[in-house]
Amino acid sequence: PFVRKVRVVLAEKGIPYDREDLIPVNVSPEFRKLSPLGKIPAYRDGDVTLADSSVICAYLEKTHPVPALYPAAPYEYARALWFEEYGDSGLAGVVGPKIFFRRVVAPRFFNQPTDEAAVQKSIDEELPPLFDYLESQLGDAPALVGGRFSIGDVGIVSQLVNLKHAGVSVDAKRWPKLA
């Protein structure tokens, strides 16, 4: 989801890039020069190297300000950052290890069976309060902040895509705006 977040920003801004696929397990010393924590994504722009999706997206906003994905008004800017973080921390903490990893990564890459009871428990108990909050924050506009697409939307939807890959959809009856 974090690579996806950067790729969405690159696409929205029309920035061409080359992608090098990498599984962040036992990464090379060369990659650690780009990403000291060994996590993806990492980004190189000439002599500039950056790690962490939020840092990379902020850099891309400054180097390619049009179209703006970070609102100019201080409160809207802060709200967009908040929703980006909500996706990166709140949603990712449940969607990533508790649902996506168990249903997609563990069986396919580690030959481990899915603990479906644990997955369902996360879906039933942990996702609803996260979705309830997001539903409460969505107004009538098609975006989370200021009525237009922002980094906040990118941060949330990047996680929802992983959820979808794990076979889970947002219940449109319970969370119609979010769905």
PDB file of N, CA and C in Angstrom, residues 42 48 50 55 74 129 132 154 171:
ATOM      1  N   ALA A  42      11.448   3.225  -1.596  1.00  0.00           N
ATOM      2  CA  ALA A  42      12.568   4.163  -1.564  1.00  0.00           C
ATOM      3  C   ALA A  42      12.529   4.877  -2.918  1.00  0.00           C
ATOM      4  N   VAL A  48      19.313  12.846  -5.061  1.00  0.00           N
ATOM      5  CA  VAL A  48      18.412  12.836  -3.904  1.00  0.00           C
ATOM      6  C   VAL A  48      17.884  11.419  -3.702  1.00  0.00           C
ATOM      7  N   LEU A  50      15.375   9.165  -0.955  1.00  0.00           N
ATOM      8  CA  LEU A  50      14.405   9.282   0.134  1.00  0.00           C
ATOM      9  C   LEU A  50      13.774   7.931   0.421  1.00  0.00           C
ATOM     10  N   VAL A  55       7.195  10.815   3.216  1.00  0.00           N
ATOM     11  CA  VAL A  55       8.305  11.729   2.903  1.00  0.00           C
ATOM     12  C   VAL A  55       8.442  11.877   1.390  1.00  0.00           C
ATOM     13  N   PRO A  74      -4.336  26.124   5.910  1.00  0.00           N
ATOM     14  CA  PRO A  74      -3.692  25.423   7.020  1.00  0.00           C
ATOM     15  C   PRO A  74      -4.509  24.284   7.633  1.00  0.00           C
ATOM     16  N   PRO A 129     -14.800   0.159  13.935  1.00  0.00           N
ATOM     17  CA  PRO A 129     -14.582   1.486  14.506  1.00  0.00           C
ATOM     18  C   PRO A 129     -13.743   2.393  13.596  1.00  0.00           C
ATOM     19  N   ASP A 132     -16.222   3.441  10.955  1.00  0.00           N
ATOM     20  CA  ASP A 132     -17.201   4.361  11.537  1.00  0.00           C
ATOM     21  C   ASP A 132     -16.641   5.779  11.584  1.00  0.00           C
ATOM     22  N   VAL A 154      -5.525   9.519  -0.840  1.00  0.00           N
ATOM     23  CA  VAL A 154      -4.545   8.547  -1.321  1.00  0.00           C
ATOM     24  C   VAL A 154      -4.141   7.605  -0.184  1.00  0.00           C
ATOM     25  N   ASP A 171     -18.687  -2.434   3.435  1.00  0.00           N
ATOM     26  CA  ASP A 171     -20.124  -2.688   3.371  1.00  0.00           C
ATOM     27  C   ASP A 171     -20.856  -1.387   3.039  1.00  0.00           C
TER      28      ASP A 171
END
